[in-house]
mmCIF file of C-alpha atoms in Angstrom:
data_model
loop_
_atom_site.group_PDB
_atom_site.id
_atom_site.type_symbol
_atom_site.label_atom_id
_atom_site.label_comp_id
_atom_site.label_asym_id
_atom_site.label_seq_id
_atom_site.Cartn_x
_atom_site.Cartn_y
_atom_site.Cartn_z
ATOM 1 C CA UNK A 477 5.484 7.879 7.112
ATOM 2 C CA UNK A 478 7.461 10.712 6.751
ATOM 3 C CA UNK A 479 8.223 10.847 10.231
ATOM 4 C CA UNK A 480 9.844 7.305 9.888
ATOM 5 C CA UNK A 481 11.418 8.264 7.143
ATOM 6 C CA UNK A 482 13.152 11.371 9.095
ATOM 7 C CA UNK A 483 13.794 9.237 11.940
ATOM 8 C CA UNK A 484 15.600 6.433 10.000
ATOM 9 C CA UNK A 485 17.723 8.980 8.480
ATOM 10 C CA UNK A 486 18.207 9.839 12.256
ATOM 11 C CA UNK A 487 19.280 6.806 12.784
ATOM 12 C CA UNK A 488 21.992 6.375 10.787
ATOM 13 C CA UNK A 489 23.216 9.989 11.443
ATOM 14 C CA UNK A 490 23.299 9.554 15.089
ATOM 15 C CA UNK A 491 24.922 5.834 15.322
ATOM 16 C CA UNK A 492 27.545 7.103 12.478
ATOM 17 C CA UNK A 493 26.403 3.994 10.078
ATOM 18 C CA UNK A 494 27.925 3.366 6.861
ATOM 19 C CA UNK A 495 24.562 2.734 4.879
ATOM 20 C CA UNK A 496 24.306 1.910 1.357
ATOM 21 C CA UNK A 497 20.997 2.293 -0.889
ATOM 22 C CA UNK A 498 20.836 1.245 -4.293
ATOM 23 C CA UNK A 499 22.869 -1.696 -3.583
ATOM 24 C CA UNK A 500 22.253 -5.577 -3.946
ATOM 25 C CA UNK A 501 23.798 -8.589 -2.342
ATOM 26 C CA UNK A 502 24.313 -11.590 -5.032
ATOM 27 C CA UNK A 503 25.868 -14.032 -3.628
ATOM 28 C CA UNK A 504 27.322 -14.994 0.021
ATOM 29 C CA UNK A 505 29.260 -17.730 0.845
ATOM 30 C CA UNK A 506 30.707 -18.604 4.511
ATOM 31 C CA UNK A 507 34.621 -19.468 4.556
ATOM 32 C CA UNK A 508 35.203 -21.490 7.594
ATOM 33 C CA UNK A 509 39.186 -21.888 6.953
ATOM 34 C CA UNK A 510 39.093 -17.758 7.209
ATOM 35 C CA UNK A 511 35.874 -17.421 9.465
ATOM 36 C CA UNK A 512 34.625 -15.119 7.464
ATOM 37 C CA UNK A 513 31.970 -14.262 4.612
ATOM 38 C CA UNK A 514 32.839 -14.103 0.733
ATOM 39 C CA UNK A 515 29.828 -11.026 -0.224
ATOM 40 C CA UNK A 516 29.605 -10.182 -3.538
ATOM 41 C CA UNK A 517 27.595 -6.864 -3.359
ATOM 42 C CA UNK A 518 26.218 -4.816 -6.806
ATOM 43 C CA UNK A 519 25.849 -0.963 -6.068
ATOM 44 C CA UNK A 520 25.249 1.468 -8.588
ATOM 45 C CA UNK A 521 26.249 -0.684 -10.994
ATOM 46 C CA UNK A 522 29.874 -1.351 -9.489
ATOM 47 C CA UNK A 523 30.852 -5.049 -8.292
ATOM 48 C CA UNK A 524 32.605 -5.108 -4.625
ATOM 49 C CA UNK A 525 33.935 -7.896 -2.956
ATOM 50 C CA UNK A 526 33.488 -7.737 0.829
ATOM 51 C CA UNK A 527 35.277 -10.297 3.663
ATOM 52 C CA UNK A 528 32.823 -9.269 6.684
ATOM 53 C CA UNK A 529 32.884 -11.632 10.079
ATOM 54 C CA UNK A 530 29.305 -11.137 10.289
ATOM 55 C CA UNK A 531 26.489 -11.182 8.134
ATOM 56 C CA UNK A 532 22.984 -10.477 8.952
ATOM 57 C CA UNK A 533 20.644 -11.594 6.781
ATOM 58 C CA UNK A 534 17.127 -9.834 6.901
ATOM 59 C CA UNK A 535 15.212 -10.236 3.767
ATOM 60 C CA UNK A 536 12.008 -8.443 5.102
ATOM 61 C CA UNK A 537 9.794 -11.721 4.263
ATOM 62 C CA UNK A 538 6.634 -9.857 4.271
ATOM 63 C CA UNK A 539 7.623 -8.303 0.914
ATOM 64 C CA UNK A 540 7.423 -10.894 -1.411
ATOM 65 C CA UNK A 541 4.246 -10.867 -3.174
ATOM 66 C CA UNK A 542 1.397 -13.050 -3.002
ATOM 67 C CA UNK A 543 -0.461 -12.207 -6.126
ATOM 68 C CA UNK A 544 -4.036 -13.555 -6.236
ATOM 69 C CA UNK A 545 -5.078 -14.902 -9.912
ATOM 70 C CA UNK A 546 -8.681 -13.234 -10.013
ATOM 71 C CA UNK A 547 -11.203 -13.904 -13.000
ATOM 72 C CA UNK A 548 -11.079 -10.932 -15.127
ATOM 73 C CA UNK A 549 -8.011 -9.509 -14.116
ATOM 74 C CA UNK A 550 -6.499 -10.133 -17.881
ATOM 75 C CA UNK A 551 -9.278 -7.586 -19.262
ATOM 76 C CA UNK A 552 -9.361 -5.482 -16.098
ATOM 77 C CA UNK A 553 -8.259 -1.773 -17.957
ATOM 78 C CA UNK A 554 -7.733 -0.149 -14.663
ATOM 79 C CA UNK A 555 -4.528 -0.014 -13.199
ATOM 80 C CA UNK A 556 -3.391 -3.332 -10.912
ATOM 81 C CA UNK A 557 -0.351 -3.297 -8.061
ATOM 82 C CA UNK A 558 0.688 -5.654 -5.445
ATOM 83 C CA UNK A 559 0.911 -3.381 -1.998
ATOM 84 C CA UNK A 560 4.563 -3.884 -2.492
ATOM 85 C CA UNK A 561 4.504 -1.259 -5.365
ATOM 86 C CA UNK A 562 2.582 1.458 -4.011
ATOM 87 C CA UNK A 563 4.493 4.257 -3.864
ATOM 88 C CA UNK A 564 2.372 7.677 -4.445
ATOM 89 C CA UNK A 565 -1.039 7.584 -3.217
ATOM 90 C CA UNK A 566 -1.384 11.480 -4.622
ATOM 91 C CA UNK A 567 -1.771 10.234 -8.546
ATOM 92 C CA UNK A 568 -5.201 8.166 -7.248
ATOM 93 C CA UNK A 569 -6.739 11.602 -6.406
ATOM 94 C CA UNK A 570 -10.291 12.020 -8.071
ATOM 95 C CA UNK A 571 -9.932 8.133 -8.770
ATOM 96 C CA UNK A 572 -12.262 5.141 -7.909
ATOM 97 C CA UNK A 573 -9.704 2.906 -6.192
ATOM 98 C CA UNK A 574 -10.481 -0.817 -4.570
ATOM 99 C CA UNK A 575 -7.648 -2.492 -2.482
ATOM 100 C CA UNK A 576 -8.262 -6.129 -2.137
ATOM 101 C CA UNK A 577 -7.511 -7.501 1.795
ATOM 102 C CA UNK A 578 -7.949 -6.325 5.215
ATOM 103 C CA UNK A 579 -4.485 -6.524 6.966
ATOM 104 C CA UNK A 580 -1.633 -4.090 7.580
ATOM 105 C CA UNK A 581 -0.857 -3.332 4.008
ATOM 106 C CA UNK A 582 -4.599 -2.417 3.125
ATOM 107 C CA UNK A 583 -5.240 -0.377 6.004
ATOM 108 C CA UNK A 584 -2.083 1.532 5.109
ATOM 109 C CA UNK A 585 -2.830 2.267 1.815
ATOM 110 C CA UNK A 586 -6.918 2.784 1.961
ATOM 111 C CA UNK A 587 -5.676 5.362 4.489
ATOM 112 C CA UNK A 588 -3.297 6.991 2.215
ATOM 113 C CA UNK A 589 -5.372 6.976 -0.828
ATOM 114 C CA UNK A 590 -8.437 8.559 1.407
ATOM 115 C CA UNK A 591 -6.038 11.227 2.525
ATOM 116 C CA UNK A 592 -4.815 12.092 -1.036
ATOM 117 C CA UNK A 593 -8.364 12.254 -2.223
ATOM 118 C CA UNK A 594 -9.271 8.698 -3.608
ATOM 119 C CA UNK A 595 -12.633 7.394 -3.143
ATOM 120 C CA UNK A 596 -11.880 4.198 -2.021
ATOM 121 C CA UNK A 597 -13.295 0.558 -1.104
ATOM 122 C CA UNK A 598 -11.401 -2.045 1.204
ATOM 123 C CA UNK A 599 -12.680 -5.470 0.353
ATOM 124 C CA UNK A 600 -11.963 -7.956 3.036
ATOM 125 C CA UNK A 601 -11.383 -11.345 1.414
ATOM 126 C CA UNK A 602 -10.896 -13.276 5.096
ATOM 127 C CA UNK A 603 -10.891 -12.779 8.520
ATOM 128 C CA UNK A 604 -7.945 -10.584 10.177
ATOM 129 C CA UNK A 605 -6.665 -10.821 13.705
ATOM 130 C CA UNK A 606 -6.627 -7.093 14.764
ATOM 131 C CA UNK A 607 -4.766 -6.334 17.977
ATOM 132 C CA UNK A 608 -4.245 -2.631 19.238
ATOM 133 C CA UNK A 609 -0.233 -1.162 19.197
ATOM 134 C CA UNK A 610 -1.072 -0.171 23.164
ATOM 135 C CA UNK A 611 -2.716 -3.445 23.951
ATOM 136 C CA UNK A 612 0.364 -5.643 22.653
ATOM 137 C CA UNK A 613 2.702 -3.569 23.994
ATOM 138 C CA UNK A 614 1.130 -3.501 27.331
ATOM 139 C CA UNK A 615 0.554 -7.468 27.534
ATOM 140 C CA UNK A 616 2.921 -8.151 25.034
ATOM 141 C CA UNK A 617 6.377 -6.428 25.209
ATOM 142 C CA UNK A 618 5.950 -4.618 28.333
ATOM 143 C CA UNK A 619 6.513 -7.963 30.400
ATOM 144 C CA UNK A 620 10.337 -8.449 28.967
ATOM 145 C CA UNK A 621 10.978 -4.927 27.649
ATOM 146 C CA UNK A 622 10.253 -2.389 29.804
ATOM 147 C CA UNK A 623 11.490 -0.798 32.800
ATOM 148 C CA UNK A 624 9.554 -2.950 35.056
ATOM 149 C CA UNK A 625 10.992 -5.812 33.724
ATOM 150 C CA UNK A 626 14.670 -4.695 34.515
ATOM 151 C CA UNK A 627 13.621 -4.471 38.217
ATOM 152 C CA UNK A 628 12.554 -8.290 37.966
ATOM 153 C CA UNK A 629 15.986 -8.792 36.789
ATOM 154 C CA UNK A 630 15.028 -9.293 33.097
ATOM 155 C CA UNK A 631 17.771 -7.366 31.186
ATOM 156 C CA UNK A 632 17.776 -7.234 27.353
ATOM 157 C CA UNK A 633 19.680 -10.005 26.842
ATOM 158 C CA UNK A 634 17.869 -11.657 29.376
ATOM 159 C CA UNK A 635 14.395 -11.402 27.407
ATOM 160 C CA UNK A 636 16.019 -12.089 24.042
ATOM 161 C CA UNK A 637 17.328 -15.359 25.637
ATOM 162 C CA UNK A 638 13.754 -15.854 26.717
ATOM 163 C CA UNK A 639 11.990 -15.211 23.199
ATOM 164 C CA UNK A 640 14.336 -16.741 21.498
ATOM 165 C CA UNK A 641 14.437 -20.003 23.187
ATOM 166 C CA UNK A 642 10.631 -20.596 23.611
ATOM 167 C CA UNK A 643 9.933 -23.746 21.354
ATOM 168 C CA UNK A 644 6.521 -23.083 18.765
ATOM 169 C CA UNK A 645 4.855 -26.315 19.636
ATOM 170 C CA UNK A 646 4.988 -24.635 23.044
ATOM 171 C CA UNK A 647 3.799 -20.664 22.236
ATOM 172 C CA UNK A 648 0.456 -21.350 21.679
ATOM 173 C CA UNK A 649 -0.522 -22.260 24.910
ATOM 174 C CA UNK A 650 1.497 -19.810 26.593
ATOM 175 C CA UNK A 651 -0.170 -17.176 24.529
ATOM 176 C CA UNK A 652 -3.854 -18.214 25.210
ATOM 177 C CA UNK A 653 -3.892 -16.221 28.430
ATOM 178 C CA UNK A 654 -2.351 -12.855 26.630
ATOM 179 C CA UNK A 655 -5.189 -12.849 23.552
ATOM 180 C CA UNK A 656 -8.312 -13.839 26.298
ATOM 181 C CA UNK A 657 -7.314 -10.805 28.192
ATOM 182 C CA UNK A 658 -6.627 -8.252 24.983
ATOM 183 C CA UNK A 659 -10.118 -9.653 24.179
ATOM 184 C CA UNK A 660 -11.641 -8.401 27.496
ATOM 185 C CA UNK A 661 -9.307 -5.014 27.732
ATOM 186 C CA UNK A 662 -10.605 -3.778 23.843
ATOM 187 C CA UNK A 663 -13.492 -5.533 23.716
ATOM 188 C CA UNK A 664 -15.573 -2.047 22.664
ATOM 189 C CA UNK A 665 -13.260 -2.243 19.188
ATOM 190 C CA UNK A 666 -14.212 -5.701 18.579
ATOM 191 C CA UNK A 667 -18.078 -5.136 18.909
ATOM 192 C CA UNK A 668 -17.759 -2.079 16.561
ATOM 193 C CA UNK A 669 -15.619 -3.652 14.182
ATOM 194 C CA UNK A 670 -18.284 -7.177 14.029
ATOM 195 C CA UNK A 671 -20.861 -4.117 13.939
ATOM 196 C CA UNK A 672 -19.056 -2.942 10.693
ATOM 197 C CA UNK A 673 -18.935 -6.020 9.416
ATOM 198 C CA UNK A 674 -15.741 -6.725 9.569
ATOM 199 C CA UNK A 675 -14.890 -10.473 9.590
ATOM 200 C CA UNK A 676 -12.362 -11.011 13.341
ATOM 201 C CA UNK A 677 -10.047 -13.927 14.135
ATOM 202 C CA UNK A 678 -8.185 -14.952 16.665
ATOM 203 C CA UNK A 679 -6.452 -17.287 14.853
ATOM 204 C CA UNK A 680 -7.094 -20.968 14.205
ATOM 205 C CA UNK A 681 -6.549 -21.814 17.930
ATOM 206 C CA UNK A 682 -6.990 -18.351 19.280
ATOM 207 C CA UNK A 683 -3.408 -18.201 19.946
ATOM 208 C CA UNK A 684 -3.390 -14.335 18.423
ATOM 209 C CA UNK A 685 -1.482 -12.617 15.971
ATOM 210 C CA UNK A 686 2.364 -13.562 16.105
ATOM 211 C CA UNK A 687 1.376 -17.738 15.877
ATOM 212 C CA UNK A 688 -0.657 -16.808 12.625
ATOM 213 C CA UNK A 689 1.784 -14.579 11.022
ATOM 214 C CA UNK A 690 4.243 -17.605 11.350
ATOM 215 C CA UNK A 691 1.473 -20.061 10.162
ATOM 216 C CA UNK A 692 0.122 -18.445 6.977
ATOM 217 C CA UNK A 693 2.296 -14.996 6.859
ATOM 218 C CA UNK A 694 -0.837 -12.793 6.405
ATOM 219 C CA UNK A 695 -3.909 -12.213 7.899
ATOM 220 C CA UNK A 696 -3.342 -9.875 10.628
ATOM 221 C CA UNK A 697 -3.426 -5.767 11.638
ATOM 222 C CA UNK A 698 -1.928 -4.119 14.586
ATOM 223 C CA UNK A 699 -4.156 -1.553 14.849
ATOM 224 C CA UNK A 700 -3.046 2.204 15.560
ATOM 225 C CA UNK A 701 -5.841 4.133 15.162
ATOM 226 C CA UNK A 702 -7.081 3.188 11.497
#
């Protein structure tokens, strides 16, 4: 994580990017006479008015909270946070800790509070679709991002054309093939993971992890090394 961290501030050294933090869009309204947007941004407690010609909207959907209302949780004394709130694993040190769910998130954070020192308990309320970082981008990516794919003539705007334009009734059955053969190629994980108990899905159809991220928005790991 803190090599992300160091790398995003990379980023936005190295592509010269005027970045704001601590600010908040409230309102954004398209002006077609102008062809342009009317953003009303709050940062550090100042009001601006911006008049960009493009807006990109990327609310990070995976971070709203999906809070589950378990018995007992009004009397619980201990401590309670959604994943979205963890910040500092290090003040769990010494300290019984239980993350509920078995997906990204959890993994994350059962791996930080081990490393800090927490003796801690992942309870698994469902089944996850796990899928391996090198098997999805080897089956997955590799096909339309890769250098092998710009020697079939599939540039990057090519394969964005291509994603974008696939229709969902239609993805399922084009991704069948993909999951049967990341099934076969880490099929050692899955047997140790069933071994462990661990409840495994494939998804509803077994149509993999991208179809039942859009379907429920949960329920799935990409697995890199956890």
């Amino acid at each position: 994580k803190d090599k992300l961290g160091d790398w995003l501030e990379s980023y936005v050294s190295l592509m010269e990017i005027n970045y704001w933090t601590s600010s908040v869009a409230k309102k954004a309204v398209w002006d077609a006479e102008s062809a342009e947007w009317h953003l009303t941004v709050e940062r550090e407690g100042e009001t601006l008015s911006l008049r960009p010609k493009h807006l990109v909207i990327a609310l990070g959907v995976s971070g709203y909270p999906s809070v589950p209302q378990l018995p007992g949780r009004d009397v619980f004394a201990g401590e309670q946070h959604h994943s979205s709130a963890h910040r500092d694993s290090a003040a769990y040190a010494g300290k019984r800790c239980v993350v509920l769910g078995g997906n990204n998130s959890a993994h994350d954070i059962c791996a930080s509070l081990w490393e800090a020192g927490a003796e801690v308990t992942m309870v698994q309320r469902s089944s996850t679709c796990v899928v391996t970082s090198d098997s999805l981008v080897e089956l997955g990516i590799k096909p339309l991002y890769s250098d092998e794919a710009v020697a079939r003539g599939i540039d990057t705007d090519t394969a964005d054309l291509i994603l974008a334009s696939q229709p969902y009734a239609l993805q399922a059955a084009q991704a069948l093939p993909m999951y049967k053969q990341i099934r076969e190629r880490d099929a050692q994980l899955y047997a140790r993971l069933a071994a462990a108990g661990f409840l495994l899905d494939f998804g509803e159809d077994g149509s993999g992890l991208w179809l039942k991220y859009v379907r429920r928005g949960s329920g799935d790991y990409i697995d890199v090394g956890a």
